[in-house]
Short mmCIF file of C-alpha atoms and ligand atoms in Angstrom, two decimals:
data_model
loop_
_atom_site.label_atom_id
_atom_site.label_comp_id
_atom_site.label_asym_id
_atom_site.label_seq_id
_atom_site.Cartn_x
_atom_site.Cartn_y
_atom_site.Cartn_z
CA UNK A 188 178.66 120.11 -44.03
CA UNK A 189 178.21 118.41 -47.22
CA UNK A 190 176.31 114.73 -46.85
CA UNK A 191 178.87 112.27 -48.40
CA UNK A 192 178.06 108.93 -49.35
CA UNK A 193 180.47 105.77 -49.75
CA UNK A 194 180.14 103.78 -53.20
CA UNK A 195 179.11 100.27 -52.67
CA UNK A 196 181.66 99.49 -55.32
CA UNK A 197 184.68 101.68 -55.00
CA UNK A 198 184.53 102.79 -51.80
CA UNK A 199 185.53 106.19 -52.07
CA UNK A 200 183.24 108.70 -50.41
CA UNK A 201 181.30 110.72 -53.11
CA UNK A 202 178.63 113.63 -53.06
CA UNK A 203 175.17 112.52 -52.81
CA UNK A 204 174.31 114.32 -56.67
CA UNK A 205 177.32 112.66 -57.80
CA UNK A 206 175.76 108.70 -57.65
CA UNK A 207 174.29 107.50 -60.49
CA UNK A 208 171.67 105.22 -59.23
CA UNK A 209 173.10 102.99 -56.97
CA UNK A 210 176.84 103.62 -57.35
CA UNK A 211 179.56 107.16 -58.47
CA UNK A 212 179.46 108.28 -61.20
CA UNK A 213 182.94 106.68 -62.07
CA UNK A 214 181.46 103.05 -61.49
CA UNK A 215 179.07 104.66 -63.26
CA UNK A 216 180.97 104.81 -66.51
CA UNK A 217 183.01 101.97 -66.07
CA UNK A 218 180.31 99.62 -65.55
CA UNK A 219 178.32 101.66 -68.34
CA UNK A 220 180.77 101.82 -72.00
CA UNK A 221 179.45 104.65 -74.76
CA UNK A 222 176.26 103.73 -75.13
CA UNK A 223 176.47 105.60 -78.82
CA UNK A 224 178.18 104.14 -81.45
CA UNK A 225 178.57 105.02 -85.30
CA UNK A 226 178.43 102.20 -87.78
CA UNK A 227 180.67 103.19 -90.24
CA UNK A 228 184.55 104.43 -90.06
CA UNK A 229 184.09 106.09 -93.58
CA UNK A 230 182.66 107.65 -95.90
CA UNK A 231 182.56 107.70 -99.63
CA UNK A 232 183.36 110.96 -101.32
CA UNK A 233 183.17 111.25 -105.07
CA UNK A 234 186.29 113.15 -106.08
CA UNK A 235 184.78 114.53 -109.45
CA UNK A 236 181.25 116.04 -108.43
CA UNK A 237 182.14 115.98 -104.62
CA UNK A 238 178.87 113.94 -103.39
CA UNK A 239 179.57 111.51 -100.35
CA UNK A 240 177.42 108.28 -100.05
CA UNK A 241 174.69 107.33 -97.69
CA UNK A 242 171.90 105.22 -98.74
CA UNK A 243 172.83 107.01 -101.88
CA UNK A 244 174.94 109.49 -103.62
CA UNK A 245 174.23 113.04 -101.98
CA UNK A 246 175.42 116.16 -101.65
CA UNK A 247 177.88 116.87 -99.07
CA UNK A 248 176.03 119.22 -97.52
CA UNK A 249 173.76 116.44 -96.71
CA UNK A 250 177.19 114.51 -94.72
CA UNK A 251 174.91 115.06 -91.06
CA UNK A 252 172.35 113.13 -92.76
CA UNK A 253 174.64 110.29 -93.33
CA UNK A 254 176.32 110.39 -90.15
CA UNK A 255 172.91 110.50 -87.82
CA UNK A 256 171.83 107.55 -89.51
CA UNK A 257 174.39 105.51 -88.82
CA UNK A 258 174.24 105.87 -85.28
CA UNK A 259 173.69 103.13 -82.69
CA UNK A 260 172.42 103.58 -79.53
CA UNK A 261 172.49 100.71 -76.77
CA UNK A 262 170.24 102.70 -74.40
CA UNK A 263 166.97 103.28 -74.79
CA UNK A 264 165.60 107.30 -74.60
CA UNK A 265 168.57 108.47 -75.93
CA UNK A 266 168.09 112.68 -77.17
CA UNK A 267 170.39 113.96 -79.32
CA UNK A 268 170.98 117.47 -78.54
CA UNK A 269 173.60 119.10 -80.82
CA UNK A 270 176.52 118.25 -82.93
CA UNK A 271 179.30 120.00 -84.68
CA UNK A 272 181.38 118.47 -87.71
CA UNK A 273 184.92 119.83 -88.61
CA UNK A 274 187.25 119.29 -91.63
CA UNK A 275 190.22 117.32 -90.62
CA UNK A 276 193.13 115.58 -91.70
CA UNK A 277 194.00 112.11 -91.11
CA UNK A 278 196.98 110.70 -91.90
CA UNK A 279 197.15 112.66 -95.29
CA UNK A 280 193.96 112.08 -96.28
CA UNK A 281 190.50 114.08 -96.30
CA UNK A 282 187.94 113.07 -93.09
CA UNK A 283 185.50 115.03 -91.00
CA UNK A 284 185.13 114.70 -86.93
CA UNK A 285 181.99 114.45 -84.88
CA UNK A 286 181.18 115.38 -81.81
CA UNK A 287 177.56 114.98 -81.04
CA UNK A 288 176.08 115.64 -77.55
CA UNK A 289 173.44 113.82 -76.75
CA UNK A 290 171.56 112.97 -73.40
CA UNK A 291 170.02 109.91 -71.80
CA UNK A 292 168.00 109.26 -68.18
CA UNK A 293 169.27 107.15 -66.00
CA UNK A 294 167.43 106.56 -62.54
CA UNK A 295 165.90 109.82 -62.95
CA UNK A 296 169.05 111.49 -63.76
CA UNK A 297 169.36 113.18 -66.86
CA UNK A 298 173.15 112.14 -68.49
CA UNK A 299 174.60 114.08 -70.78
CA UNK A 300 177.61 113.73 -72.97
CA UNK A 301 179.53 114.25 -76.16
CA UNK A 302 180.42 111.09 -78.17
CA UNK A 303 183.12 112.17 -80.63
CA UNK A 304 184.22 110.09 -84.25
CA UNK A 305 186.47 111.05 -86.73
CA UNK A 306 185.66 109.72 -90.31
CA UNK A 307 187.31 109.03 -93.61
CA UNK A 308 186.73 110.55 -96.41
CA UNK A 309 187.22 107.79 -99.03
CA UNK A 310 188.27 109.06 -102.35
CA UNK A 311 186.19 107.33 -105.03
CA UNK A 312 184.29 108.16 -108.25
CA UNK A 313 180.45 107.84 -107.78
CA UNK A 314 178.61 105.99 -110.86
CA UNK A 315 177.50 109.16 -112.39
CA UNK A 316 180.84 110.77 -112.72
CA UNK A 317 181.89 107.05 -113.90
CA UNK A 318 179.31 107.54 -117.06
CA UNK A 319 180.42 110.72 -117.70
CA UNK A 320 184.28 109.98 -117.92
CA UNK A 321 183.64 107.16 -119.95
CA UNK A 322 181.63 108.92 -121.91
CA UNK A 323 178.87 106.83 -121.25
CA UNK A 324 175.12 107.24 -121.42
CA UNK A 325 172.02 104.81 -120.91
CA UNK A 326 169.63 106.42 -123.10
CA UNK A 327 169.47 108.66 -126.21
CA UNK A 328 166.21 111.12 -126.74
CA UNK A 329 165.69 111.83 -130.72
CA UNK A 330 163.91 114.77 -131.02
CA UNK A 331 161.98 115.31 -134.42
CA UNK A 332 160.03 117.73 -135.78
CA UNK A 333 159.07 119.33 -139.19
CA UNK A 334 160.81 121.44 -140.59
CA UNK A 335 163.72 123.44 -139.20
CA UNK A 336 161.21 125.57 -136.43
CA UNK A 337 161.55 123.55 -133.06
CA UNK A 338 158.32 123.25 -131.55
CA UNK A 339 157.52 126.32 -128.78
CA UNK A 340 158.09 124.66 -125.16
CA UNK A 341 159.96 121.51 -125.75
CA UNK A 342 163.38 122.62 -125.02
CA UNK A 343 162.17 124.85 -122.39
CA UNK A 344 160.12 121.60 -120.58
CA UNK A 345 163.23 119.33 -120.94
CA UNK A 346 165.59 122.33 -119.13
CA UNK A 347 162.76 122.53 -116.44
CA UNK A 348 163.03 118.86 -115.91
CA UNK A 349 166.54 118.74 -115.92
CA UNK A 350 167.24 121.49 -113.51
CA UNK A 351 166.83 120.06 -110.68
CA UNK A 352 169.51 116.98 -111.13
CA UNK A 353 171.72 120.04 -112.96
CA UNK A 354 171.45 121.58 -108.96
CA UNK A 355 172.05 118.52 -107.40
CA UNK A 356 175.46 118.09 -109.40
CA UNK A 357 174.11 115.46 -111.73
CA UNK A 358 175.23 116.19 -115.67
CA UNK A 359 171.80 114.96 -117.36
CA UNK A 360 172.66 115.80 -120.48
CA UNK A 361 175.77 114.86 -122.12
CA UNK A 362 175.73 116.36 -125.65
CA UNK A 363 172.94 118.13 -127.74
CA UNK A 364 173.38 116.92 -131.36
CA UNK A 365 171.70 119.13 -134.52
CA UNK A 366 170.72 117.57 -137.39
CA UNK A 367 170.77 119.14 -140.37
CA UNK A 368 166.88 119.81 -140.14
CA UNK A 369 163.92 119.30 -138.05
CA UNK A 370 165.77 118.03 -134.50
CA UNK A 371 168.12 117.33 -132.44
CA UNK A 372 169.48 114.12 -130.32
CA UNK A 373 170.21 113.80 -126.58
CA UNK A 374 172.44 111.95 -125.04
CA UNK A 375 171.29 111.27 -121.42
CA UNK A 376 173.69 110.18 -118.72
CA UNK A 377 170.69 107.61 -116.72
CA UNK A 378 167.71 106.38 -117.88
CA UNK A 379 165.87 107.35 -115.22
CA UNK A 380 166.45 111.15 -116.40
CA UNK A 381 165.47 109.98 -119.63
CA UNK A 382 162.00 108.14 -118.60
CA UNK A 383 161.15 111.61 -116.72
CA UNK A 384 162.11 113.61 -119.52
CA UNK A 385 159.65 112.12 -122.48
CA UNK A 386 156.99 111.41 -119.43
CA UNK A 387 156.74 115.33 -119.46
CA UNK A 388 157.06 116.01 -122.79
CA UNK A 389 154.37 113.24 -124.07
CA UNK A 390 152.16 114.65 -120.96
CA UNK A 391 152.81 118.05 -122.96
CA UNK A 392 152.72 117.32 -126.61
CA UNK A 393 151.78 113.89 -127.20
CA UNK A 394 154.10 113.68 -130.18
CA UNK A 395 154.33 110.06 -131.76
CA UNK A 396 156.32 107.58 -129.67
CA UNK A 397 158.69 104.76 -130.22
CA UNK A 398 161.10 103.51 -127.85
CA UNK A 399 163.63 100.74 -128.44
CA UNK A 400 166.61 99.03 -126.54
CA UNK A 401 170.01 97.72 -128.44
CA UNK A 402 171.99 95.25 -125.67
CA UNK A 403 175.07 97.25 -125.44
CA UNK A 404 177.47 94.84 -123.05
CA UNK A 405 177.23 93.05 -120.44
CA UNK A 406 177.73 94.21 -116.40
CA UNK A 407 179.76 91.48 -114.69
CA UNK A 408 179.17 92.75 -111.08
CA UNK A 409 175.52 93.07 -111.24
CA UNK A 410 175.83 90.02 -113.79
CA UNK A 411 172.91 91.86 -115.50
CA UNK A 412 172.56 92.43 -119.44
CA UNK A 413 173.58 95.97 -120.22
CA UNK A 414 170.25 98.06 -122.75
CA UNK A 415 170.91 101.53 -124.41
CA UNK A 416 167.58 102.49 -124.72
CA UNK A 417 166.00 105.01 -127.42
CA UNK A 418 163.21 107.42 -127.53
CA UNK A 419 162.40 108.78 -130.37
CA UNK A 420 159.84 111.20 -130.46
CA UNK A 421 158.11 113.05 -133.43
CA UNK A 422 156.11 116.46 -132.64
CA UNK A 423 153.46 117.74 -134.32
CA UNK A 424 153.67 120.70 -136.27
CA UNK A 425 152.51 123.31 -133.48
CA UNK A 426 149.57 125.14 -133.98
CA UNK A 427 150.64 128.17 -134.21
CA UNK A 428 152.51 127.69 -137.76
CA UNK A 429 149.21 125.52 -139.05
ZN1 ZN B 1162 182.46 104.20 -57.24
ZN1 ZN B 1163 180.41 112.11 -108.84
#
């Protein structure tokens, strides 16, 4: 015979595994709402380059990254355990669904189960893309040198540098103009690219340096002044053609 127990609050007789500290398990849960919650209902997608947005613009591989850290937990020793995530639509448009098991302890019992969230994806375009289709950039690199023979390792540095914003869908560069002779100018979609770009190469060649900024607009959001800044840098002849 199995020992059954009556719930203090329901009544009903229940299984003596089946109480959840003092009361059944379906007291349990009433008395006891999800204690995970997600706090956000969407997320941003960039239609052109496909990133979504978490603390910032990522790739959407990254979308787990995003969700876990927008999780809330009203229970202390909470263990998540495994999750899935699944294209869906909703309502016409683009989202992804969660389920994430996860366990918590409770009297000594170990709880498990699945808390489940479906998501927007909300269509935007992130700032990147945004520079890019208005064919804006923040800085320009002028590359100089003498004579028409670039010097050995410059271009090959700045692809190196680049490469890795190239693999995270980031355009760095936006055009690669000639001149006539000795160089060629850049036009670089952030600055921050640009700073890490003529870091390297000054680290490199130490060519001659000059950088200057021309107030291009003004950006009423951020209600900040709006610089295109300039590098220009002039290379040595290498030693090589000395
Ligand atoms: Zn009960
Ligand atoms: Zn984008």
């Amino acid at each position: 015979m199995v020992l059954k127990l009556m719930c203090p609050k329901c009544g009903r007789q229940v299984k003596k595994e089946d109480f959840l500290g003092k009361v059944c398990k379906v007291c349990f849960e009433e008395q006891n709402p999800e204690p995970m919650t997600l706090k956000i209902s969407s997320i941003p997608l960039c239609t052109n380059c496909g990133k979504i947005y978490g603390h910032k613009w990522l790739p959407r591989k990254q979308i787990w990254d995003v969700i876990k850290s927008n999780i809330q937990f009203s229970q202390d020793n909470l263990y998540l355990i495994s999750y899935t995530l699944k294209d869906i639509i909703m309502s016409g448009r683009q989202g992804v669904q969660a389920n994430i098991r996860y366990y918590y302890k409770h009297g000594g019992k170990k709880i498990v189960k699945t808390f489940s969230k479906s998501l927007f994806l909300k269509t935007t375009t992130c700032p990147i893309c945004g520079k890019i289709k208005g064919n804006y950039h923040e800085a320009i690199i002028q590359i100089r040198y003498e004579g028409k023979e670039e010097p050995k390792g410059v271009w090959k540095l700045i692809e190196q540098t680049i490469r890795p914003y190239e693999e995270d869908n980031t355009i760095a560069i936006q055009d690669k103009g000639y001149l006539k002779t000795g160089g060629y100018d850049l036009n670089i979609t952030l600055k921050t690219i640009a700073n890490t770009i003529v870091k390297n190469l000054r680290n490199a060649f130490q060519p001659e340096y000059k950088i200057s900024h021309r107030l291009v607009g003004f950006d009423m959001p951020a209600s900040k002044k709006k610089y295109k800044t300039t590098y220009l840098l002039r290379f040595p002849p290498s030693n090589e053609s000395l």
